[in-house]
Each structure stands twice: as C-alpha cells, then as structure tokens.
PDB file of C-alpha atoms in Angstrom:
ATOM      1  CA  UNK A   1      19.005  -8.590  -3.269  1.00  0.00           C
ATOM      2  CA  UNK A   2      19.874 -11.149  -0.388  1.00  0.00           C
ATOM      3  CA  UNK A   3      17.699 -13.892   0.271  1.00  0.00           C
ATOM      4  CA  UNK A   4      16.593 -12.668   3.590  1.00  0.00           C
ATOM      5  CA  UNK A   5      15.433  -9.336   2.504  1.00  0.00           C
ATOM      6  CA  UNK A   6      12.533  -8.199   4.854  1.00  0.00           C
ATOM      7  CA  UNK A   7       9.645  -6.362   3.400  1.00  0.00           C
ATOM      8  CA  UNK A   8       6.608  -4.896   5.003  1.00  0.00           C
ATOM      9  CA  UNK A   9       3.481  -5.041   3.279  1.00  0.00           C
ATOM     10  CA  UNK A  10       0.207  -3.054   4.666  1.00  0.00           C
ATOM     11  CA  UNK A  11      -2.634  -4.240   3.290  1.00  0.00           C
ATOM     12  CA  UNK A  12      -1.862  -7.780   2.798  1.00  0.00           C
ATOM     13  CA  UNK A  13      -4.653  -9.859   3.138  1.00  0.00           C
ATOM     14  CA  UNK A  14      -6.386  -9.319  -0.227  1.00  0.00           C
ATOM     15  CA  UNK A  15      -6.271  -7.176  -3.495  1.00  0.00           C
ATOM     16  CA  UNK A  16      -3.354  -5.564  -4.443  1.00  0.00           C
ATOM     17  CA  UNK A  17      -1.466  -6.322  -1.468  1.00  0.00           C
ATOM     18  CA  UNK A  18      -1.872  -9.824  -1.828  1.00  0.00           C
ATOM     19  CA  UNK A  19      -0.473  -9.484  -4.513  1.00  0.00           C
ATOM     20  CA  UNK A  20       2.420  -7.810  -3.573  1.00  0.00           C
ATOM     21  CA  UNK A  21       2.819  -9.808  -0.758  1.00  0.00           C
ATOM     22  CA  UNK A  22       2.959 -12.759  -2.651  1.00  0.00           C
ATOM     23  CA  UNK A  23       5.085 -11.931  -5.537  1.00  0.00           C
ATOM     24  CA  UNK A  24       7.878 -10.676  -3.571  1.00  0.00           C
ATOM     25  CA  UNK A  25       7.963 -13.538  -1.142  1.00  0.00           C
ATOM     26  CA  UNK A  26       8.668 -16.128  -4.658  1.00  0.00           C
ATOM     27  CA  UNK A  27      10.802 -14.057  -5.615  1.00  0.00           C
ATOM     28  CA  UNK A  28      12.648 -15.134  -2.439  1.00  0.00           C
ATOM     29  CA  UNK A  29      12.465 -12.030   0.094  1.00  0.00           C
ATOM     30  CA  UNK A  30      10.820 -12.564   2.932  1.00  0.00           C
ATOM     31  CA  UNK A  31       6.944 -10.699   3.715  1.00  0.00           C
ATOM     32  CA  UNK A  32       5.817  -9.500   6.731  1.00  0.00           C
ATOM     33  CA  UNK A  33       2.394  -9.341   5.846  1.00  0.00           C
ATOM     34  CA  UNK A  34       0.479  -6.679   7.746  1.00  0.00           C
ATOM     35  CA  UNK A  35      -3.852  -6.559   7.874  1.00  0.00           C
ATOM     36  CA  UNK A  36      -6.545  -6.609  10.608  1.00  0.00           C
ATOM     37  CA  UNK A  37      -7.528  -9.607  10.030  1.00  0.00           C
ATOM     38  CA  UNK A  38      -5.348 -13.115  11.323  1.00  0.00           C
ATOM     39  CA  UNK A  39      -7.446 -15.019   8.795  1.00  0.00           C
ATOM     40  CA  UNK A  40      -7.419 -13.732   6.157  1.00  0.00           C
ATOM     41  CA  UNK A  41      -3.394 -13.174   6.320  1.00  0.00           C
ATOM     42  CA  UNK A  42      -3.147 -16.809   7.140  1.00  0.00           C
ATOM     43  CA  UNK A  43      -4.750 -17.712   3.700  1.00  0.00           C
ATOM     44  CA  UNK A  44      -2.320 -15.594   2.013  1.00  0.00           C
ATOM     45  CA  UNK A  45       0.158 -16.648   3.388  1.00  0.00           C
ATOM     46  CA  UNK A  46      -0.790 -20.380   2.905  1.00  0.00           C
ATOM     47  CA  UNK A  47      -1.080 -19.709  -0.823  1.00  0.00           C
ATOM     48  CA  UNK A  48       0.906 -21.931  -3.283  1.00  0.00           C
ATOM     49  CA  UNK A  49       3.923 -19.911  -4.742  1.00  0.00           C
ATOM     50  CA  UNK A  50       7.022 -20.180  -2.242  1.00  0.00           C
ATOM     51  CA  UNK A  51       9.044 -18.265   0.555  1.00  0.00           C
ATOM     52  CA  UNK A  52       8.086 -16.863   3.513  1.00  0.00           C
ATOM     53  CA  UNK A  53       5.326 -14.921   4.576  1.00  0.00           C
ATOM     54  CA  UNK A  54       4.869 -13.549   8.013  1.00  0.00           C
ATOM     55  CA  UNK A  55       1.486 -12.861   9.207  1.00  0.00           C
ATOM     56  CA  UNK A  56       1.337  -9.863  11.508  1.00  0.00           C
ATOM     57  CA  UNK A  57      -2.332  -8.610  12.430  1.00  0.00           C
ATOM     58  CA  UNK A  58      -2.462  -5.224  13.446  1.00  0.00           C
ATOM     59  CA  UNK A  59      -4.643  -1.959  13.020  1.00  0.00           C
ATOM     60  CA  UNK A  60      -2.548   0.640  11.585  1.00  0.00           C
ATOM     61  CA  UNK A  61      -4.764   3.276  12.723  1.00  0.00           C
ATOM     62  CA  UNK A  62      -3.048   2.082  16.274  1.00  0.00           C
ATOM     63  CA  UNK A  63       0.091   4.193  16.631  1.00  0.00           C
ATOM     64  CA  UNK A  64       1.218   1.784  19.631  1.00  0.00           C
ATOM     65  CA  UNK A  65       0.303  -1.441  18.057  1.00  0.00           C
ATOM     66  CA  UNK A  66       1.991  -0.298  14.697  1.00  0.00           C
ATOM     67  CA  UNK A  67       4.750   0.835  16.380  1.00  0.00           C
ATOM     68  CA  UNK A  68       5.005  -2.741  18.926  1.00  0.00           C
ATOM     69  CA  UNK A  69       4.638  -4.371  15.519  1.00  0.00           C
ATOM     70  CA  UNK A  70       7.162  -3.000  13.378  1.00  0.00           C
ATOM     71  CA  UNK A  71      10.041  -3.219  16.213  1.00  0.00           C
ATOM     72  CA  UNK A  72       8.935  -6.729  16.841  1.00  0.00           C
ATOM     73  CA  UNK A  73       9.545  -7.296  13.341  1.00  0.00           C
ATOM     74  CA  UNK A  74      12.883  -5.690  13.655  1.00  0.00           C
ATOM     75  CA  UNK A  75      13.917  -8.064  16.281  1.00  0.00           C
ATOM     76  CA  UNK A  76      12.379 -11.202  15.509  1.00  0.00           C
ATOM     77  CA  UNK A  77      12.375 -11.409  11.171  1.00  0.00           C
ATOM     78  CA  UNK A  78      15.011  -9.228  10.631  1.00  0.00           C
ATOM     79  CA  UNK A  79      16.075  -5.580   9.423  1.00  0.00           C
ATOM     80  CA  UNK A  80      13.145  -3.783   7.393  1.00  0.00           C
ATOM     81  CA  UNK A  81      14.969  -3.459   3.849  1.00  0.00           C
ATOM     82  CA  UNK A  82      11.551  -1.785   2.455  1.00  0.00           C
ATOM     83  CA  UNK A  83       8.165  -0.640   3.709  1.00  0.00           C
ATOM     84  CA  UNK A  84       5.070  -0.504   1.005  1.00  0.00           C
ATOM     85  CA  UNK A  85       2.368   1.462   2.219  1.00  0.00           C
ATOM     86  CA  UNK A  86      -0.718  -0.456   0.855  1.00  0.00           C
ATOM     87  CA  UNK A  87      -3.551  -0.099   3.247  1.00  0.00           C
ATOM     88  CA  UNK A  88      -6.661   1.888   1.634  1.00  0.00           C
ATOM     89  CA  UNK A  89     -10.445   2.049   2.641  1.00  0.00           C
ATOM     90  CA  UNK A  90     -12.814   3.852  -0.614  1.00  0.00           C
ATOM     91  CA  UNK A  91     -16.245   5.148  -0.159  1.00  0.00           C
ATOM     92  CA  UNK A  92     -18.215   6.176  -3.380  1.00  0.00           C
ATOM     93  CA  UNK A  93     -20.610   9.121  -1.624  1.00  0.00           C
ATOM     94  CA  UNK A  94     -20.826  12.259  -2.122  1.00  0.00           C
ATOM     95  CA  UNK A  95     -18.999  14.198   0.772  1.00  0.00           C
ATOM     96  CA  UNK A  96     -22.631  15.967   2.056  1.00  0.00           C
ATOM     97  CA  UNK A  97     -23.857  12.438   2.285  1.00  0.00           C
ATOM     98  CA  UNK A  98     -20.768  10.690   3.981  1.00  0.00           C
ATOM     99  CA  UNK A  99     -21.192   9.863   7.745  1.00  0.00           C
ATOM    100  CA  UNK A 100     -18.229  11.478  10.375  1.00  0.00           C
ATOM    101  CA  UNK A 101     -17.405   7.887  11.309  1.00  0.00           C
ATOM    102  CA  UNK A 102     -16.665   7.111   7.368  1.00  0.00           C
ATOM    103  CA  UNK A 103     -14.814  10.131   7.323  1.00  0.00           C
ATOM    104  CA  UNK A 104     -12.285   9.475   9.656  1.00  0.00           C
ATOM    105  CA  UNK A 105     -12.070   5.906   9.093  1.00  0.00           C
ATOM    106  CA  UNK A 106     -10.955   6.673   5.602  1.00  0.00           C
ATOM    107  CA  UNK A 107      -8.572   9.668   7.157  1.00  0.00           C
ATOM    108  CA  UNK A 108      -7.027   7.558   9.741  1.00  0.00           C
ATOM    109  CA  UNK A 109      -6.512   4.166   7.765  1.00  0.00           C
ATOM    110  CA  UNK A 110      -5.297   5.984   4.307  1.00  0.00           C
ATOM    111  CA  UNK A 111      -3.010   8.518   5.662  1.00  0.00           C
ATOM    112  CA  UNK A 112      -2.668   8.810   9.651  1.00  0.00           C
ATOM    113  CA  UNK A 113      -2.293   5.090   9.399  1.00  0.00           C
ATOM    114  CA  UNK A 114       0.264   5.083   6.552  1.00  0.00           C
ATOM    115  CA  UNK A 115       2.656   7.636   8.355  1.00  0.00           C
ATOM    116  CA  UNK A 116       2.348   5.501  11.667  1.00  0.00           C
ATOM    117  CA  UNK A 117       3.822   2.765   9.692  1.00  0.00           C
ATOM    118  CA  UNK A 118       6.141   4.920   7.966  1.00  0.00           C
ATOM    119  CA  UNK A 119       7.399   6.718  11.607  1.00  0.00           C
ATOM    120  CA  UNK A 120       8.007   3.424  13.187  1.00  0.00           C
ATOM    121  CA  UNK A 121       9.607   1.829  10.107  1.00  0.00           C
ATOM    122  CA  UNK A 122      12.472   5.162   9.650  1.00  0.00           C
ATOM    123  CA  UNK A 123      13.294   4.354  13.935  1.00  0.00           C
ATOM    124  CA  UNK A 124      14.933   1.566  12.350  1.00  0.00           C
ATOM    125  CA  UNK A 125      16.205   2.715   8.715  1.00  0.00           C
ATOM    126  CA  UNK A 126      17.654   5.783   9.458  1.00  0.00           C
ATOM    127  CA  UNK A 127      20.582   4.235  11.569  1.00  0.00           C
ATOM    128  CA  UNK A 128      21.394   2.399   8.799  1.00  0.00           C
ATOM    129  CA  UNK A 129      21.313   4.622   6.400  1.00  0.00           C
ATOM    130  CA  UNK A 130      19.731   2.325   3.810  1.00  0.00           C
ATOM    131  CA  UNK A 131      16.113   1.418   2.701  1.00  0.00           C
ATOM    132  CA  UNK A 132      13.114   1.991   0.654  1.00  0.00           C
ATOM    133  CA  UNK A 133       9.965   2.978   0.927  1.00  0.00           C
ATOM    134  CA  UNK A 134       6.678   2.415  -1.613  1.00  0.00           C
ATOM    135  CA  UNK A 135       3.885   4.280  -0.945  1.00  0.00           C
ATOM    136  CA  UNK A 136       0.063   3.184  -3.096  1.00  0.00           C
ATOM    137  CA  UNK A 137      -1.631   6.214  -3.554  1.00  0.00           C
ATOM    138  CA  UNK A 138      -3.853   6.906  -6.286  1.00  0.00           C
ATOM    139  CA  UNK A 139      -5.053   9.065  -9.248  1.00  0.00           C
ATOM    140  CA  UNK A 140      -7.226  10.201  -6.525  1.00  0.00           C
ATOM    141  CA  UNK A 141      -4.205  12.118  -4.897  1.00  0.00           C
ATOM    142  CA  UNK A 142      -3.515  13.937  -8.415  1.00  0.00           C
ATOM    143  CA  UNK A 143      -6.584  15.704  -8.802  1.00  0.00           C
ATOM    144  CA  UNK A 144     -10.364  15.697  -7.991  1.00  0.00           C
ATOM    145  CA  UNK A 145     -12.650  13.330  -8.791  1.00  0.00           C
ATOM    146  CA  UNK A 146     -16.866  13.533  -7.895  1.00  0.00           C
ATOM    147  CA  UNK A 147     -18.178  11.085  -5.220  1.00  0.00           C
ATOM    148  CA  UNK A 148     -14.672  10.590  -3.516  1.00  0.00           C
ATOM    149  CA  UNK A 149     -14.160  13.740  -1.718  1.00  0.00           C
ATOM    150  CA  UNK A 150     -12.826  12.591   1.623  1.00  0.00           C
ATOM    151  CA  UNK A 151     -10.567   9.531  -0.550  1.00  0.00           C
ATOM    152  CA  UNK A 152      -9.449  12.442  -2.699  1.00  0.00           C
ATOM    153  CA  UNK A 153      -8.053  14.339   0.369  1.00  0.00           C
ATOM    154  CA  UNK A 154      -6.890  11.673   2.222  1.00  0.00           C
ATOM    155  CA  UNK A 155      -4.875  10.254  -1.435  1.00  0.00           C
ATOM    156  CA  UNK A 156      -3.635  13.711  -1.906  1.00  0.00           C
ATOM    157  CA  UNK A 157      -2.415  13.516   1.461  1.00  0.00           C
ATOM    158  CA  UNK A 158      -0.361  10.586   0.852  1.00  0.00           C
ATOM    159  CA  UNK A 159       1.256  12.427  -2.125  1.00  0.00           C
ATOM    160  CA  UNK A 160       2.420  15.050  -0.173  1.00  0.00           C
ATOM    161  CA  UNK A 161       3.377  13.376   2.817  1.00  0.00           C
ATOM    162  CA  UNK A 162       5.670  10.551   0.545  1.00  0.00           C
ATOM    163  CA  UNK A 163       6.780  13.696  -1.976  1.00  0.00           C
ATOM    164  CA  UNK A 164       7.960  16.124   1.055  1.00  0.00           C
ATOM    165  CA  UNK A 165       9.861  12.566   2.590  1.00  0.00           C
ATOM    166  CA  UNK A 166      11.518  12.117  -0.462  1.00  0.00           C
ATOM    167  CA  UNK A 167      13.678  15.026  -0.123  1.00  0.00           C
ATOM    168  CA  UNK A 168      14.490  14.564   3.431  1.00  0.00           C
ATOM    169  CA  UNK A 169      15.388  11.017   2.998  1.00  0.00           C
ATOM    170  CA  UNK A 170      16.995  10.722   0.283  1.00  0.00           C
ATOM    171  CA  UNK A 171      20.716  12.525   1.841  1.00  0.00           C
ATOM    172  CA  UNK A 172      20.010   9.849   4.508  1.00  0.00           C
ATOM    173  CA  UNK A 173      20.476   7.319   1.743  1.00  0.00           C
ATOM    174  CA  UNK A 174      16.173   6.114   1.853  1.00  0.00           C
ATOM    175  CA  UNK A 175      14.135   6.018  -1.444  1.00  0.00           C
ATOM    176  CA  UNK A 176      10.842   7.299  -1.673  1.00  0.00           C
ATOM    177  CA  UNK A 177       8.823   5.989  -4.308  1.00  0.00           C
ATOM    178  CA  UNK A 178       5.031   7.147  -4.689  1.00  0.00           C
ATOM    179  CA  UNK A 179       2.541   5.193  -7.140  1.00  0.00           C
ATOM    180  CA  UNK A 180      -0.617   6.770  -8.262  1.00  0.00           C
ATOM    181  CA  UNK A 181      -2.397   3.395  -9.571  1.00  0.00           C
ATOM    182  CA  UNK A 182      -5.937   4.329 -11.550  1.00  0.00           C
ATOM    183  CA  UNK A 183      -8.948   1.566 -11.239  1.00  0.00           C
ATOM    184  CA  UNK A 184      -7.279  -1.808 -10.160  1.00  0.00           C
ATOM    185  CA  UNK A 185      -9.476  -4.758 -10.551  1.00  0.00           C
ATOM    186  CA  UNK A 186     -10.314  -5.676  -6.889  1.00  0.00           C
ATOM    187  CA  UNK A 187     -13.395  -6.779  -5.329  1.00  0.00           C
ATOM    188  CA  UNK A 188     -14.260  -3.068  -4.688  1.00  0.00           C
ATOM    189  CA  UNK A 189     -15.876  -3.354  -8.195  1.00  0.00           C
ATOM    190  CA  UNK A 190     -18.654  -4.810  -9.292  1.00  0.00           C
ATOM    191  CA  UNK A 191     -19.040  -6.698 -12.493  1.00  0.00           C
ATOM    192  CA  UNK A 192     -22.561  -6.406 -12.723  1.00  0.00           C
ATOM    193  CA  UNK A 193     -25.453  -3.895 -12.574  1.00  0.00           C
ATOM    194  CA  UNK A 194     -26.383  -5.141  -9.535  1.00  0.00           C
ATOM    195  CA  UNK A 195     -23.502  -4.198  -6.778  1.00  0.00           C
ATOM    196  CA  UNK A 196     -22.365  -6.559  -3.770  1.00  0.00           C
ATOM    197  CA  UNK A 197     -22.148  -5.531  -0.388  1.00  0.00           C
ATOM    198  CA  UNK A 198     -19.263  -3.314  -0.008  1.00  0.00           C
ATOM    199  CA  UNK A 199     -18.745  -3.068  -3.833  1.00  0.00           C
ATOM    200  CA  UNK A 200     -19.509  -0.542  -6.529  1.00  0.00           C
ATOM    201  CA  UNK A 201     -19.978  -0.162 -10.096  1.00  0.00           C
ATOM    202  CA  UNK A 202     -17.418   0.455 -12.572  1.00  0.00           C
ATOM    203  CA  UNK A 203     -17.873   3.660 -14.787  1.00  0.00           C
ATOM    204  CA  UNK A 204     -16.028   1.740 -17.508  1.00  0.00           C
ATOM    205  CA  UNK A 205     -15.033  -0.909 -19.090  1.00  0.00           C
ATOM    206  CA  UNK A 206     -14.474  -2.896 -16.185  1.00  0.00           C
ATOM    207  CA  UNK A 207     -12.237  -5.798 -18.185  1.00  0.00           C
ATOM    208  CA  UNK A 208      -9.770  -2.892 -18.958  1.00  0.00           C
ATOM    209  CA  UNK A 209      -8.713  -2.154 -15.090  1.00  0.00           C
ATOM    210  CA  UNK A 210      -5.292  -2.996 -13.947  1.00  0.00           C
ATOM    211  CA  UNK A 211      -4.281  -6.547 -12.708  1.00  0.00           C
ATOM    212  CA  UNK A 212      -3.369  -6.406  -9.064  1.00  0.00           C
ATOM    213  CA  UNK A 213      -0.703  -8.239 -10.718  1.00  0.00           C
ATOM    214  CA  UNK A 214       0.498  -6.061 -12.369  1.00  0.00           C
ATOM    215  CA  UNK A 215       1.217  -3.452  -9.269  1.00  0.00           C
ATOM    216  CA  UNK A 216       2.917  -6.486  -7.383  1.00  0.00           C
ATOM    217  CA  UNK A 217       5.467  -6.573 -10.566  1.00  0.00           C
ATOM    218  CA  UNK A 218       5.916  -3.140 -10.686  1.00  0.00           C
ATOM    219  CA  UNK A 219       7.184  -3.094  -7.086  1.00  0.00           C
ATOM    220  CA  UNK A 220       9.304  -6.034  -7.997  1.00  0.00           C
ATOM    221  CA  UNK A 221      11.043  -3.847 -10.586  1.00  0.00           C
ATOM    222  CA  UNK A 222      11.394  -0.962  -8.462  1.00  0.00           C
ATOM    223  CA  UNK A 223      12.858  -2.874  -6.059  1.00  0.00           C
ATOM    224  CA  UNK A 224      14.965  -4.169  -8.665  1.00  0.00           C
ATOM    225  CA  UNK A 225      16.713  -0.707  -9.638  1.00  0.00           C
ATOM    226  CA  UNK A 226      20.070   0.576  -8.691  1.00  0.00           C
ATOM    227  CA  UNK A 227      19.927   2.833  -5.525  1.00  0.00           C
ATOM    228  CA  UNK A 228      21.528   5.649  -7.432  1.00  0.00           C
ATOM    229  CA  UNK A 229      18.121   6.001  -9.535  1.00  0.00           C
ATOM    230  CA  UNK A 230      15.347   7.849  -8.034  1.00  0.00           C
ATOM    231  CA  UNK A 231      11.551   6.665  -9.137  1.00  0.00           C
ATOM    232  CA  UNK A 232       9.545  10.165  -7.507  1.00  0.00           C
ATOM    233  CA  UNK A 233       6.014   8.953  -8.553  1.00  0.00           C
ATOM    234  CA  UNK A 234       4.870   6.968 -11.147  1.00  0.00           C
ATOM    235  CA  UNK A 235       1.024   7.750 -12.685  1.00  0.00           C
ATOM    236  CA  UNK A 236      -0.809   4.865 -14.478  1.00  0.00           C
ATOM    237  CA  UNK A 237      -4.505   3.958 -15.316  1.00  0.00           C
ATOM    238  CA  UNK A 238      -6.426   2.068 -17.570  1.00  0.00           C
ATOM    239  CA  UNK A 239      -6.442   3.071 -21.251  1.00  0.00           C
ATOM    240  CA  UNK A 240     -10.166   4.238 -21.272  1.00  0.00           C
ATOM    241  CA  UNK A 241      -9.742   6.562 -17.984  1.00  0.00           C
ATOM    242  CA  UNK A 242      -7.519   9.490 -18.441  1.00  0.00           C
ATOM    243  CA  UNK A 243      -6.314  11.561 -15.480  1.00  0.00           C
TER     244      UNK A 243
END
C-alpha cells in the first residue's frame, strides 16, 4: 500500500463511515470523505488520529454532482485506488404505512445513489486496470425482514448490483467485495424505551451490536489482502440475531 493511496468513502460524516473514514486515513491512505453535509465532514475530518482526510460534500442521489465530484477527485487528490459504498438511509415502517417520498429517498440514496458513485468511480479504474471496490449492504439484502420492506429491496439491490459487477470486473483486474453487516451500533438505535428523533428501538440486546469499529477494521484487512484473493461477500451479525 503506498502512502498516497486514495480512498472514497460515502457516508462519511458519522457511524460506520466515520469510522472507516478515519481508520484508513491513520493507517496512512488518504480519505476523500464523501456526505451531504460540509459540517459534519469537517468534524471528522478534524478528529484526532492522523493523515489526511478530504471533505467532499455532495448528494449522491445527484448523478452530475457525483460524477463532477469523483473526477475532481481524480484530478486534484489523486487516482481512486478503492471506492466503499457506505451511504444508507433505514426506515422502521411497515411498507403500507411508508410515505412515496420515504420510499424513494431510501431507493435513490441506498442503491441509485451507490451505482452513481460506482459508474463515475470505474470512468477512472477501468483504464487502469486496477482497483477495488467495497460495497455496505446488509443482512437486509439476504433475506426479508418485517418493518423494512422498501430497505430490504433497496439492500437486496445492492447485492445484486455489487455480485453481477464482480464478474465483469474482475477480468478487468477490479475487486468486488460486498459486506452484509447485521445491527451496527449507530445512533439509529435507541438505548432506551423511549426513542430519539430519528432513532429506533433495538429488538435485542442492544450492548451485543457490532462496533462501527469493527467494520472500519474489516475494510482495513480487506484492503490488506493480495489481489489474487477474491472476498465475494462476507455475512456477519451479532451473536443473538441469526440471519
């Protein structure tokens, strides 16, 4: 791994892509860090830890923008060595009860906005016959699950979409990885009876969901692996979920 390895991050400014955002930057590649919001990726990537994190605010549900974005990167960080797909919106409702607006915002940030990222990203990677790309889907993308209909379909989306480019990239010499994370411990859940704004309640045992942490070293040890060695997708979850 050289020192200035780019890597794009979607999803950057909290959770698990903070996560990942930071962990690969001290472990000296450099981030582009890609979210909506320029303050929140500015707190990021002001955290203590080391290297160099790039905020870039953009809507990935903006083909253009996505696309201005990632060739900007291109020309003015360096070449993309590895995209991870990270972006995600949930919604815990029952599919007759979901409004159209939720629907497609979930559609067009999960998966229209992953491929957008993805499209612009291979412009630049298949030339050089060389990259990686990590896409965070879910246990929600492996099989059904009550009260996340529209997630479900958008997750199993992403499956498909990352398992189908797997097998055209990989003759072009392009890893596709696809991880299918169960609950992570984010803000999304609520560790009381009593939800925040935005949050929800955790079936389980809430102290037993995954570490953001622990995704970001995953991805480090992917990245990690000789390019000879394909990772297809990798299905984890906390010990008292089963999927």
């Amino acid at each position: 791994m050289s020192a200035a390895e780019v890597v794009v991050v979607t999803g950057a400014s909290s959770g698990v892509g903070a996560s990942i955002t930071r962990k690969l930057a001290a472990s000296g590649r450099t981030v582009a860090a890609i979210a909506r919001s320029p303050d929140a990726l500015a707190r990021v990537a002001s955290a203590p830890g080391g290297g160099r994190i790039v905020p870039v605010a953009v809507d990935i549900t903006d083909a253009q923008a996505i696309r201005r974005a990632i060739d900007g990167i291109e020309r003015d960080i360096g070449p993309i060595a590895t995209l991870i797909n990270n972006t995600g919106v949930f919604d815990l409702t029952e599919f007759h009860h979901q409004d159209l607006a939720m629907i497609d915002r979930i559609i067009a940030t999960n998966l229209s906005g992953t491929m957008y990222c993805t499209h612009a990203a291979l412009a630049h990677m298949l030339p050089r016959r060389q990259g990686r790309i990590i896409g965070v889907a879910s246990v929600a993308g492996t099989r059904g699950i009550p009260g996340q209909a529209t997630y479900c379909a958008s997750k199993h989306g992403m499956v498909g979409f990352f398992e189908a480019l797997a097998q055209e990239l990989q003759p072009q010499g392009i890893l596709v990885t696809t991880l299918c994370p169960g609950g992570i411990d984010t803000p999304l859940w609520s560790r009381g009876d009593d939800p925040a704004p935005g949050s929800v309640r955790y079936p389980g045992d809430r102290e037993a969901l995954i570490a953001p942490e622990e995704i970001a070293e995953l991805i480090e040890f992917l990245l990690s692996r000789p390019v000879g060695t394909v990772y297809k997708r990798l299905v984890f979850f906390p010990a008292n979920e089963w999927h």
